Amino acid sequence: MSALFTSGHVVDLILIVMAIEAAWLLTRRSRSGRAQMQIIDVALAFLPGVCLLLALRVALTDGPWPWVALAVTASFPFHLLDLARRRAR
C-alpha cells in the first residue's frame, strides 16, 4: 500500500475515477429530460481539483517544488472561472 502512495499511482487512480465521473455527467440526462451538462461546466468544475491532484502527485514523487507551485497556482483561476460561471446563471 505504501508503494501506491510513494509512486503517485494513487493520484492516477483518483484521476481515472474523476474522468469516468465527468464522462457520466456529460452523457446523462436530468429527470426533467433536459440536455446533459455542457462540457465547459464540467471542465470548470473538475479542473481545479485536477490541478491540485497533479500537484499532489508531483509532491508524492519528490518532484521539483516549482511544478507543485505551478499546479497549485493554476487551480485558482479555474476555480474563479467556475464560481463566476455559476454566479452568472
GROMACS .gro file of N, CA and C in nm:
model
  267
    1MET      N    1   0.082  -0.119   0.000
    1MET     CA    2   0.000   0.000   0.000
    1MET      C    3   0.087   0.126   0.000
    2SER      N    4   0.199   0.118   0.068
    2SER     CA    5   0.290   0.232   0.073
    2SER      C    6   0.341   0.267  -0.067
    3ALA      N    7   0.367   0.167  -0.148
    3ALA     CA    8   0.418   0.191  -0.284
    3ALA      C    9   0.315   0.263  -0.370
    4LEU      N   10   0.187   0.240  -0.343
    4LEU     CA   11   0.081   0.307  -0.418
    4LEU      C   12   0.090   0.458  -0.399
    5PHE      N   13   0.124   0.499  -0.279
    5PHE     CA   14   0.133   0.642  -0.250
    5PHE      C   15   0.267   0.701  -0.292
    6THR      N   16   0.376   0.632  -0.263
    6THR     CA   17   0.508   0.688  -0.295
    6THR      C   18   0.532   0.695  -0.446
    7SER      N   19   0.465   0.610  -0.521
    7SER     CA   20   0.480   0.614  -0.667
    7SER      C   21   0.387   0.718  -0.731
    8GLY      N   22   0.290   0.767  -0.655
    8GLY     CA   23   0.194   0.863  -0.709
    8GLY      C   24   0.079   0.798  -0.782
    9HIS      N   25   0.077   0.665  -0.788
    9HIS     CA   26  -0.029   0.596  -0.861
    9HIS      C   27  -0.167   0.613  -0.796
   10VAL      N   28  -0.170   0.644  -0.669
   10VAL     CA   29  -0.299   0.669  -0.604
   10VAL      C   30  -0.367   0.789  -0.670
   11VAL      N   31  -0.288   0.888  -0.708
   11VAL     CA   32  -0.343   1.006  -0.777
   11VAL      C   33  -0.393   0.965  -0.915
   12ASP      N   34  -0.320   0.878  -0.982
   12ASP     CA   35  -0.365   0.829  -1.113
   12ASP      C   36  -0.501   0.763  -1.103
   13LEU      N   37  -0.520   0.682  -1.000
   13LEU     CA   38  -0.649   0.615  -0.980
   13LEU      C   39  -0.761   0.716  -0.957
   14ILE      N   40  -0.733   0.817  -0.877
   14ILE     CA   41  -0.833   0.920  -0.850
   14ILE      C   42  -0.868   0.996  -0.978
   15LEU      N   43  -0.767   1.027  -1.058
   15LEU     CA   44  -0.792   1.097  -1.185
   15LEU      C   45  -0.875   1.012  -1.281
   16ILE      N   46  -0.853   0.881  -1.281
   16ILE     CA   47  -0.934   0.792  -1.365
   16ILE      C   48  -1.079   0.793  -1.320
   17VAL      N   49  -1.101   0.788  -1.189
   17VAL     CA   50  -1.238   0.793  -1.136
   17VAL      C   51  -1.303   0.926  -1.171
   18MET      N   52  -1.227   1.034  -1.162
   18MET     CA   53  -1.282   1.165  -1.197
   18MET      C   54  -1.316   1.173  -1.346
   19ALA      N   55  -1.234   1.114  -1.431
   19ALA     CA   56  -1.263   1.114  -1.576
   19ALA      C   57  -1.390   1.035  -1.605
   20ILE      N   58  -1.410   0.924  -1.536
   20ILE     CA   59  -1.532   0.846  -1.553
   20ILE      C   60  -1.653   0.926  -1.507
   21GLU      N   61  -1.639   0.995  -1.394
   21GLU     CA   62  -1.748   1.079  -1.345
   21GLU      C   63  -1.780   1.192  -1.441
   22ALA      N   64  -1.678   1.256  -1.496
   22ALA     CA   65  -1.700   1.365  -1.592
   22ALA      C   66  -1.772   1.313  -1.716
   23ALA      N   67  -1.730   1.197  -1.765
   23ALA     CA   68  -1.796   1.137  -1.882
   23ALA      C   69  -1.942   1.106  -1.850
   24TRP      N   70  -1.967   1.055  -1.732
   24TRP     CA   71  -2.105   1.024  -1.691
   24TRP      C   72  -2.188   1.152  -1.686
   25LEU      N   73  -2.132   1.259  -1.630
   25LEU     CA   74  -2.206   1.385  -1.621
   25LEU      C   75  -2.237   1.442  -1.760
   26LEU      N   76  -2.146   1.421  -1.854
   26LEU     CA   77  -2.167   1.473  -1.989
   26LEU      C   78  -2.270   1.393  -2.068
   27THR      N   79  -2.294   1.269  -2.031
   27THR     CA   80  -2.385   1.185  -2.108
   27THR      C   81  -2.522   1.166  -2.044
   28ARG      N   82  -2.536   1.196  -1.917
   28ARG     CA   83  -2.665   1.169  -1.852
   28ARG      C   84  -2.765   1.279  -1.880
   29ARG      N   85  -2.888   1.245  -1.866
   29ARG     CA   86  -2.997   1.343  -1.878
   29ARG      C   87  -3.060   1.360  -1.741
   30SER      N   88  -3.107   1.479  -1.714
   30SER     CA   89  -3.171   1.504  -1.586
   30SER      C   90  -3.309   1.438  -1.585
   31ARG      N   91  -3.368   1.431  -1.468
   31ARG     CA   92  -3.501   1.369  -1.455
   31ARG      C   93  -3.607   1.447  -1.531
   32SER      N   94  -3.582   1.576  -1.551
   32SER     CA   95  -3.679   1.658  -1.625
   32SER      C   96  -3.663   1.643  -1.776
   33GLY      N   97  -3.563   1.566  -1.819
   33GLY     CA   98  -3.544   1.543  -1.961
   33GLY      C   99  -3.460   1.648  -2.030
   34ARG      N  100  -3.404   1.741  -1.952
   34ARG     CA  101  -3.318   1.843  -2.012
   34ARG      C  102  -3.190   1.779  -2.063
   35ALA      N  103  -3.124   1.851  -2.149
   35ALA     CA  104  -2.998   1.802  -2.208
   35ALA      C  105  -2.891   1.788  -2.100
   36GLN      N  106  -2.788   1.716  -2.133
   36GLN     CA  107  -2.678   1.695  -2.041
   36GLN      C  108  -2.605   1.825  -2.012
   37MET      N  109  -2.514   1.819  -1.915
   37MET     CA  110  -2.436   1.937  -1.879
   37MET      C  111  -2.345   1.976  -1.995
   38GLN      N  112  -2.315   2.103  -2.004
   38GLN     CA  113  -2.223   2.150  -2.107
   38GLN      C  114  -2.081   2.112  -2.067
   39ILE      N  115  -1.998   2.090  -2.167
   39ILE     CA  116  -1.861   2.048  -2.140
   39ILE      C  117  -1.783   2.155  -2.063
   40ILE      N  118  -1.813   2.282  -2.087
   40ILE     CA  119  -1.742   2.389  -2.015
   40ILE      C  120  -1.775   2.385  -1.867
   41ASP      N  121  -1.900   2.353  -1.833
   41ASP     CA  122  -1.940   2.344  -1.691
   41ASP      C  123  -1.867   2.231  -1.621
   42VAL      N  124  -1.860   2.117  -1.687
   42VAL     CA  125  -1.792   2.001  -1.628
   42VAL      C  126  -1.642   2.030  -1.617
   43ALA      N  127  -1.584   2.087  -1.721
   43ALA     CA  128  -1.441   2.116  -1.719
   43ALA      C  129  -1.405   2.213  -1.606
   44LEU      N  130  -1.484   2.320  -1.594
   44LEU     CA  131  -1.454   2.418  -1.489
   44LEU      C  132  -1.478   2.362  -1.350
   45ALA      N  133  -1.567   2.267  -1.337
   45ALA     CA  134  -1.591   2.205  -1.207
   45ALA      C  135  -1.476   2.111  -1.168
   46PHE      N  136  -1.417   2.046  -1.268
   46PHE     CA  137  -1.315   1.946  -1.240
   46PHE      C  138  -1.171   1.998  -1.245
   47LEU      N  139  -1.144   2.098  -1.325
   47LEU     CA  140  -1.006   2.142  -1.345
   47LEU      C  141  -0.934   2.189  -1.217
   48PRO      N  142  -0.999   2.261  -1.126
   48PRO     CA  143  -0.925   2.297  -1.004
   48PRO      C  144  -0.879   2.173  -0.926
   49GLY      N  145  -0.965   2.075  -0.915
   49GLY     CA  146  -0.928   1.952  -0.846
   49GLY      C  147  -0.821   1.874  -0.917
   50VAL      N  148  -0.828   1.872  -1.050
   50VAL     CA  149  -0.725   1.803  -1.129
   50VAL      C  150  -0.589   1.870  -1.107
   51CYS      N  151  -0.587   2.001  -1.107
   51CYS     CA  152  -0.460   2.073  -1.083
   51CYS      C  153  -0.404   2.041  -0.945
   52LEU      N  154  -0.490   2.039  -0.845
   52LEU     CA  155  -0.443   2.008  -0.710
   52LEU      C  156  -0.394   1.864  -0.700
   53LEU      N  157  -0.462   1.773  -0.767
   53LEU     CA  158  -0.417   1.634  -0.767
   53LEU      C  159  -0.283   1.619  -0.838
   54LEU      N  160  -0.262   1.693  -0.946
   54LEU     CA  161  -0.133   1.688  -1.014
   54LEU      C  162  -0.022   1.743  -0.924
   55ALA      N  163  -0.053   1.847  -0.848
   55ALA     CA  164   0.045   1.899  -0.752
   55ALA      C  165   0.077   1.794  -0.646
   56LEU      N  166  -0.025   1.724  -0.600
   56LEU     CA  167  -0.003   1.617  -0.503
   56LEU      C  168   0.084   1.507  -0.561
   57ARG      N  169   0.059   1.473  -0.687
   57ARG     CA  170   0.138   1.366  -0.749
   57ARG      C  171   0.285   1.405  -0.759
   58VAL      N  172   0.310   1.529  -0.798
   58VAL     CA  173   0.450   1.575  -0.805
   58VAL      C  174   0.513   1.573  -0.666
   59ALA      N  175   0.440   1.617  -0.566
   59ALA     CA  176   0.495   1.618  -0.430
   59ALA      C  177   0.521   1.477  -0.379
   60LEU      N  178   0.429   1.384  -0.406
   60LEU     CA  179   0.447   1.246  -0.360
   60LEU      C  180   0.567   1.178  -0.425
   61THR      N  181   0.598   1.218  -0.546
   61THR     CA  182   0.708   1.154  -0.618
   61THR      C  183   0.837   1.236  -0.608
   62ASP      N  184   0.843   1.327  -0.511
   62ASP     CA  185   0.961   1.411  -0.488
   62ASP      C  186   1.002   1.490  -0.611
   63GLY      N  187   0.902   1.542  -0.680
   63GLY     CA  188   0.930   1.627  -0.796
   63GLY      C  189   0.975   1.764  -0.753
   64PRO      N  190   1.019   1.843  -0.847
   64PRO     CA  191   1.067   1.978  -0.815
   64PRO      C  192   0.953   2.067  -0.763
   65TRP      N  193   0.983   2.145  -0.662
   65TRP     CA  194   0.880   2.226  -0.599
   65TRP      C  195   0.817   2.328  -0.694
   66PRO      N  196   0.888   2.382  -0.795
   66PRO     CA  197   0.820   2.478  -0.883
   66PRO      C  198   0.701   2.415  -0.957
   67TRP      N  199   0.707   2.286  -0.987
   67TRP     CA  200   0.594   2.220  -1.052
   67TRP      C  201   0.476   2.209  -0.957
   68VAL      N  202   0.504   2.185  -0.830
   68VAL     CA  203   0.396   2.182  -0.730
   68VAL      C  204   0.331   2.320  -0.722
   69ALA      N  205   0.414   2.423  -0.712
   69ALA     CA  206   0.363   2.560  -0.703
   69ALA      C  207   0.284   2.598  -0.828
   70LEU      N  208   0.332   2.558  -0.945
   70LEU     CA  209   0.263   2.590  -1.070
   70LEU      C  210   0.125   2.524  -1.074
   71ALA      N  211   0.118   2.398  -1.035
   71ALA     CA  212  -0.010   2.327  -1.039
   71ALA      C  213  -0.109   2.385  -0.938
   72VAL      N  214  -0.062   2.418  -0.820
   72VAL     CA  215  -0.150   2.479  -0.719
   72VAL      C  216  -0.197   2.616  -0.767
   73THR      N  217  -0.106   2.693  -0.822
   73THR     CA  218  -0.142   2.826  -0.872
   73THR      C  219  -0.240   2.817  -0.988
   74ALA      N  220  -0.223   2.719  -1.074
   74ALA     CA  221  -0.313   2.704  -1.190
   74ALA      C  222  -0.455   2.669  -1.147
   75SER      N  223  -0.470   2.607  -1.032
   75SER     CA  224  -0.605   2.570  -0.988
   75SER      C  225  -0.690   2.692  -0.953
   76PHE      N  226  -0.626   2.799  -0.907
   76PHE     CA  227  -0.702   2.916  -0.861
   76PHE      C  228  -0.782   2.985  -0.971
   77PRO      N  229  -0.723   3.016  -1.087
   77PRO     CA  230  -0.804   3.081  -1.192
   77PRO      C  231  -0.919   2.992  -1.239
   78PHE      N  232  -0.895   2.861  -1.248
   78PHE     CA  233  -1.004   2.771  -1.286
   78PHE      C  234  -1.117   2.776  -1.184
   79HIS      N  235  -1.080   2.783  -1.057
   79HIS     CA  236  -1.180   2.792  -0.951
   79HIS      C  237  -1.259   2.922  -0.963
   80LEU      N  238  -1.189   3.032  -0.986
   80LEU     CA  239  -1.258   3.161  -1.001
   80LEU      C  240  -1.350   3.163  -1.123
   81LEU      N  241  -1.306   3.104  -1.233
   81LEU     CA  242  -1.391   3.095  -1.352
   81LEU      C  243  -1.516   3.011  -1.324
   82ASP      N  244  -1.500   2.903  -1.251
   82ASP     CA  245  -1.614   2.819  -1.216
   82ASP      C  246  -1.712   2.897  -1.130
   83LEU      N  247  -1.662   2.967  -1.031
   83LEU     CA  248  -1.750   3.047  -0.944
   83LEU      C  249  -1.822   3.155  -1.024
   84ALA      N  250  -1.751   3.223  -1.112
   84ALA     CA  251  -1.812   3.331  -1.192
   84ALA      C  252  -1.920   3.274  -1.284
   85ARG      N  253  -1.893   3.160  -1.343
   85ARG     CA  254  -1.992   3.100  -1.435
   85ARG      C  255  -2.117   3.056  -1.359
   86ARG      N  256  -2.096   2.999  -1.241
   86ARG     CA  257  -2.212   2.956  -1.161
   86ARG      C  258  -2.294   3.076  -1.112
   87ARG      N  259  -2.225   3.182  -1.076
   87ARG     CA  260  -2.295   3.302  -1.028
   87ARG      C  261  -2.374   3.368  -1.139
   88ALA      N  262  -2.323   3.361  -1.262
   88ALA     CA  263  -2.390   3.424  -1.376
   88ALA      C  264  -2.523   3.356  -1.409
   89ARG      N  265  -2.536   3.231  -1.371
   89ARG     CA  266  -2.661   3.160  -1.401
   89ARG      C  267  -2.771   3.194  -1.307
   0.00000   0.00000   0.00000
